[in-house]
Amino acid sequence: MNESLGFQRSIQAIRAVKEYGWTYPSNYLDIYFEKISPQENISWMEVGAHCLSSNASISMAAFAVFADVGLSNAARASLGQQASLATIALSLSIKKLPSAGKIKAVSRIKNTVDDAEIGAVFTEVEIYSEQGEPLASGHALMGIAPFKNALNVQALPDAPKLFADAAQCVPAADSRDYLIYEAAQQAQDLDNGASFIDKFWAAQEASEGSWSGFRFFKGEQLSNRSGNVHGGILYGLAAQAASAVVPAGWHIAESAVQYLNAASDIYFDIHTEILRQGRNTVVVECKVVSNAGKKIIHAQWTFLKPKSA
């Protein structure tokens, strides 16, 4: 099999999770930290072929995972490095999605919620290209998740350098990690013109009764430390569904996501509705609902018409 960089990275990240303790999506993206402090946190990610979407810009899911990691790092500066966090709400304003090269997230605590029963903080993030061009900014409300295990993690350095021989990282067939390997193989073999990450982290068109939209199944390649779908990937898959109902080429400028329940069920349907369609803007509402009828996220996206359209 002619292995793509995305496939190789997907296998390397399995071993990296075991040795570095971070979530699978974070290790797949090779996110690493330059600075972690109560005042400012800086993280980096290399945008390469493994995380490029089919339109040659970074996958929205990858971009959202990077933003989520930056925001959570700022929260841990206040709540403690061992804190397990739950994202309650996330907003991102996007100026431009990069196509290649390094990107930097600078995050900090905006303020704390002192009268809440759980530890909770507002954090903010700014994302830049390596040359300093602003790409996006956002903020989140994050709280300690007391039901999760405490963490013992360190940042992943450079996965390709550490694990150059992907074959050595193939997991045992009877392990849960083998499910990631199978998902990577399926993405590698699926010949539908999409990039690897658009197949590896993807929702598929589906219909059932009067409903038609996008559906995705919970998988190890999508999961956070608790085994639920990662919040950043939820953001990205909802963005995929929202983008499908607007004119081609329009770009997401603003988004707001409320996280209502953990994505712990078998599969999830994404329901979209156009709230407003103007000459230069489209507003789309997204709801992600599990097969058990549980509401997972409620999101709103604002798209802008490009100058060239």
Coordinates of N, CA and C in Angstrom, one line a residue, residues 21-141:
G21 N 0.9 10.8 26.8 CA -0.3 11.0 27.6 C -1.3 11.9 27.1
W22 N -1.1 12.6 25.9 CA -2.0 13.6 25.4 C -3.1 12.9 24.7
T23 N -4.2 13.6 24.2 CA -5.2 13.0 23.5 C -4.8 12.6 22.1
Y24 N -5.5 11.6 21.5 CA -5.1 11.2 20.2 C -5.1 12.3 19.1
P25 N -6.2 13.1 19.0 CA -6.2 14.2 18.1 C -5.1 15.1 18.2
S26 N -4.7 15.5 19.5 CA -3.6 16.4 19.7 C -2.3 15.8 19.2
N27 N -2.1 14.6 19.4 CA -0.8 14.0 19.0 C -0.8 13.8 17.5
Y28 N -2.0 13.5 16.9 CA -2.0 13.3 15.4 C -1.6 14.7 14.8
L29 N -2.0 15.8 15.4 CA -1.7 17.1 14.8 C -0.3 17.6 15.2
D30 N 0.4 16.9 16.1 CA 1.7 17.2 16.6 C 1.7 18.6 17.2
I31 N 0.8 18.9 18.1 CA 0.8 20.2 18.9 C 1.8 20.1 20.0
Y32 N 2.6 21.2 20.1 CA 3.6 21.3 21.1 C 3.6 22.6 21.7
F33 N 4.2 22.8 22.9 CA 4.1 24.0 23.7 C 5.4 24.7 23.9
E34 N 5.4 26.0 23.7 CA 6.6 26.8 23.9 C 6.6 27.4 25.3
K35 N 5.4 27.7 25.8 CA 5.3 28.4 27.1 C 4.0 28.1 27.7
I36 N 4.0 27.8 29.0 CA 2.8 27.6 29.8 C 3.0 28.4 31.1
S37 N 2.2 29.4 31.3 CA 2.3 30.2 32.5 C 0.9 30.8 32.8
P38 N 0.7 31.3 34.1 CA -0.6 32.0 34.4 C -0.8 33.2 33.5
Q39 N 0.2 33.8 33.0 CA 0.0 35.1 32.2 C -0.2 34.8 30.8
E40 N 0.5 33.8 30.2 CA 0.4 33.6 28.8 C 0.8 32.2 28.4
N41 N 0.2 31.6 27.4 CA 0.5 30.3 27.0 C 0.7 30.3 25.5
I42 N 1.7 29.6 25.0 CA 2.0 29.6 23.5 C 2.1 28.2 23.1
S43 N 1.4 27.8 22.1 CA 1.5 26.5 21.5 C 1.6 26.6 20.0
W44 N 2.2 25.6 19.4 CA 2.5 25.6 18.0 C 2.0 24.3 17.3
M45 N 1.8 24.4 16.0 CA 1.4 23.3 15.2 C 1.9 23.5 13.8
E46 N 2.4 22.4 13.2 CA 2.8 22.4 11.8 C 1.6 22.0 10.9
V47 N 1.2 22.9 10.0 CA 0.2 22.6 9.1 C 0.8 21.9 7.9
G48 N 0.6 20.6 7.8 CA 1.2 19.8 6.7 C 0.2 19.0 6.0
A49 N 0.6 18.1 5.1 CA -0.3 17.3 4.3 C -1.3 16.5 5.2
H50 N -0.9 16.1 6.4 CA -1.7 15.3 7.2 C -2.9 16.0 7.8
C51 N -2.9 17.3 7.8 CA -4.1 18.1 8.3 C -4.7 19.1 7.3
L52 N -4.3 18.9 6.0 CA -4.9 19.8 5.0 C -6.2 19.2 4.5
S53 N -7.2 20.0 4.3 CA -8.4 19.6 3.8 C -8.3 19.5 2.2
S54 N -9.4 19.1 1.6 CA -9.3 18.9 0.2 C -9.2 20.2 -0.6
N55 N -9.6 21.3 0.1 CA -9.4 22.6 -0.6 C -8.1 23.3 -0.4
A56 N -7.1 22.5 0.1 CA -5.7 22.9 0.3 C -5.5 23.8 1.5
S57 N -6.5 24.1 2.3 CA -6.4 24.8 3.6 C -6.5 23.8 4.7
I58 N -6.2 24.3 5.9 CA -6.2 23.4 7.1 C -7.7 22.9 7.3
S59 N -7.8 21.7 7.7 CA -9.1 21.1 8.1 C -9.7 21.9 9.2
M60 N -11.0 22.2 9.1 CA -11.6 23.0 10.2 C -11.6 22.2 11.5
A61 N -11.7 20.9 11.5 CA -11.6 20.1 12.7 C -10.2 20.2 13.3
A62 N -9.1 20.2 12.5 CA -7.8 20.4 13.0 C -7.6 21.8 13.6
F63 N -8.1 22.8 12.9 CA -8.0 24.1 13.4 C -8.7 24.3 14.7
A64 N -9.9 23.7 14.9 CA -10.6 23.8 16.1 C -10.0 23.0 17.2
V65 N -9.4 21.9 17.0 CA -8.6 21.1 18.0 C -7.5 22.0 18.5
F66 N -6.8 22.6 17.6 CA -5.6 23.5 18.0 C -6.1 24.6 18.9
A67 N -7.2 25.3 18.5 CA -7.8 26.4 19.3 C -8.2 25.9 20.7
D68 N -8.8 24.7 20.7 CA -9.3 24.1 21.9 C -8.2 23.8 22.9
V69 N -7.1 23.3 22.3 CA -5.9 22.9 23.2 C -5.3 24.2 23.8
G70 N -5.2 25.3 22.9 CA -4.7 26.5 23.4 C -5.6 27.1 24.6
L71 N -6.9 27.1 24.4 CA -7.8 27.6 25.4 C -7.7 26.8 26.7
S72 N -7.6 25.4 26.6 CA -7.5 24.6 27.8 C -6.2 24.8 28.5
N73 N -5.1 25.0 27.7 CA -3.8 25.3 28.4 C -3.9 26.5 29.3
A74 N -4.6 27.6 28.8 CA -4.8 28.8 29.6 C -5.6 28.5 30.9
A75 N -6.6 27.6 30.7 CA -7.4 27.3 31.9 C -6.6 26.5 32.9
R76 N -5.7 25.6 32.5 CA -4.9 24.8 33.4 C -3.9 25.7 34.2
A77 N -3.6 26.8 33.6 CA -2.7 27.7 34.3 C -3.3 28.3 35.5
S78 N -4.7 28.3 35.5 CA -5.4 28.8 36.7 C -5.9 27.6 37.6
L79 N -6.4 26.6 36.9 CA -7.0 25.5 37.7 C -6.1 24.4 38.0
G80 N -4.9 24.4 37.5 CA -3.9 23.4 37.8 C -3.6 22.5 36.6
Q81 N -2.3 22.1 36.4 CA -1.9 21.3 35.2 C -2.6 20.0 35.2
Q82 N -3.0 19.5 36.4 CA -3.6 18.1 36.4 C -5.1 18.2 36.2
A83 N -5.7 19.4 36.0 CA -7.1 19.5 35.9 C -7.7 18.9 34.6
S84 N -8.7 18.1 34.7 CA -9.5 17.6 33.6 C -10.6 18.6 33.3
L85 N -10.7 19.1 32.0 CA -11.6 20.2 31.7 C -12.7 19.8 30.8
A86 N -13.8 20.5 30.9 CA -14.9 20.3 30.0 C -15.2 21.7 29.4
T87 N -15.2 21.8 28.0 CA -15.6 23.0 27.4 C -17.1 23.2 27.4
I88 N -17.5 24.3 28.0 CA -18.9 24.6 28.1 C -19.4 25.4 26.9
A89 N -18.6 26.4 26.5 CA -19.0 27.2 25.3 C -17.7 27.6 24.6
L90 N -17.8 27.7 23.3 CA -16.6 28.1 22.5 C -17.0 29.0 21.3
S91 N -16.3 30.1 21.2 CA -16.6 31.0 20.0 C -15.3 31.3 19.3
L92 N -15.4 31.3 18.0 CA -14.2 31.6 17.1 C -14.6 32.6 16.0
S93 N -13.7 33.6 15.9 CA -13.8 34.5 14.7 C -12.7 34.2 13.8
I94 N -12.9 33.8 12.6 CA -11.9 33.3 11.7 C -11.7 34.3 10.5
K95 N -10.4 34.8 10.4 CA -10.1 35.7 9.3 C -9.6 34.9 8.1
K96 N -8.8 33.9 8.4 CA -8.2 33.2 7.3 C -7.8 31.8 7.8
L97 N -8.0 30.8 7.0 CA -7.5 29.4 7.3 C -6.2 29.2 6.5
P98 N -5.1 28.9 7.2 CA -3.8 28.8 6.5 C -3.7 27.5 5.6
S99 N -2.8 27.5 4.7 CA -2.6 26.4 3.8 C -1.4 25.5 4.1
A100 N -0.4 26.1 4.7 CA 0.8 25.3 5.1 C 1.6 26.2 6.0
G101 N 2.6 25.5 6.7 CA 3.5 26.2 7.6 C 3.1 26.1 9.0
K102 N 3.9 26.7 9.9 CA 3.6 26.7 11.3 C 2.5 27.7 11.7
I103 N 1.7 27.4 12.7 CA 0.8 28.4 13.2 C 0.9 28.4 14.7
K104 N 0.7 29.5 15.3 CA 0.9 29.7 16.8 C -0.4 30.2 17.4
A105 N -0.7 29.6 18.6 CA -1.8 30.0 19.4 C -1.3 30.6 20.7
V106 N -1.7 31.9 21.0 CA -1.4 32.6 22.2 C -2.7 32.7 23.0
S107 N -2.7 32.1 24.2 CA -3.9 32.1 25.0 C -3.6 32.6 26.4
R108 N -4.7 33.0 27.0 CA -4.5 33.6 28.4 C -5.9 33.5 29.1
I109 N -5.9 33.7 30.4 CA -7.1 33.7 31.1 C -7.7 35.1 31.0
K110 N -9.0 35.1 30.7 CA -9.7 36.4 30.6 C -10.2 36.8 32.0
N111 N -10.9 35.9 32.7 CA -11.3 36.0 34.1 C -11.8 34.7 34.6
T112 N -12.0 34.7 35.9 CA -12.5 33.5 36.6 C -13.9 33.6 37.0
V113 N -14.6 32.5 37.2 CA -16.0 32.6 37.7 C -15.9 32.2 39.2
D114 N -15.8 33.1 40.0 CA -15.5 32.8 41.4 C -16.7 32.3 42.2
D115 N -17.9 32.6 41.8 CA -19.0 32.1 42.6 C -19.7 30.8 42.1
A116 N -19.0 30.2 41.1 CA -19.5 28.9 40.6 C -19.1 27.7 41.5
E117 N -20.0 26.7 41.6 CA -19.7 25.6 42.4 C -18.5 24.8 41.9
I118 N -18.3 24.8 40.6 CA -17.1 24.1 40.1 C -16.1 25.2 39.6
G119 N -14.8 24.8 39.6 CA -13.8 25.8 39.1 C -14.1 26.1 37.6
A120 N -14.2 27.3 37.2 CA -14.6 27.7 35.8 C -13.8 29.0 35.5
V121 N -13.4 29.0 34.2 CA -12.6 30.2 33.8 C -13.0 30.6 32.4
F122 N -13.0 31.8 32.1 CA -13.1 32.3 30.7 C -11.7 32.4 30.1
T123 N -11.4 31.8 29.0 CA -10.1 31.9 28.4 C -10.2 32.5 27.0
E124 N -9.1 33.1 26.5 CA -9.2 33.6 25.1 C -7.9 33.2 24.4
V125 N -8.0 33.2 23.1 CA -6.9 32.7 22.2 C -6.8 33.6 21.0
E126 N -5.6 33.8 20.5 CA -5.3 34.4 19.2 C -4.4 33.5 18.5
I127 N -4.8 33.2 17.2 CA -4.0 32.3 16.4 C -3.3 33.1 15.2
Y128 N -2.0 32.9 15.1 CA -1.2 33.6 14.1 C -0.5 32.6 13.2
S129 N -0.1 33.1 12.0 CA 0.8 32.4 11.2 C 2.2 32.6 11.8
E130 N 3.2 31.8 11.3 CA 4.6 31.9 11.8 C 5.1 33.3 11.6
Q131 N 4.6 34.0 10.5 CA 5.1 35.3 10.2 C 4.3 36.4 11.0
G132 N 3.4 36.0 11.8 CA 2.7 37.0 12.6 C 1.3 37.5 12.1
E133 N 0.9 36.9 10.9 CA -0.4 37.3 10.4 C -1.5 36.8 11.2
P134 N -2.5 37.6 11.7 CA -3.6 37.1 12.4 C -4.5 36.2 11.6
L135 N -4.8 35.1 12.2 CA -5.7 34.1 11.5 C -7.1 34.0 12.2
A136 N -7.1 34.0 13.5 CA -8.4 33.8 14.2 C -8.2 34.3 15.6
S137 N -9.3 34.5 16.3 CA -9.4 34.8 17.7 C -10.6 34.2 18.3
G138 N -10.6 33.9 19.6 CA -11.8 33.3 20.2 C -11.7 33.3 21.7
H139 N -12.8 32.8 22.3 CA -12.8 32.6 23.7 C -13.7 31.4 24.1
A140 N -13.5 31.0 25.3 CA -14.2 29.8 25.8 C -14.5 29.9 27.3
L141 N -15.6 29.2 27.7 CA -15.8 29.0 29.1 C -15.5 27.6 29.4

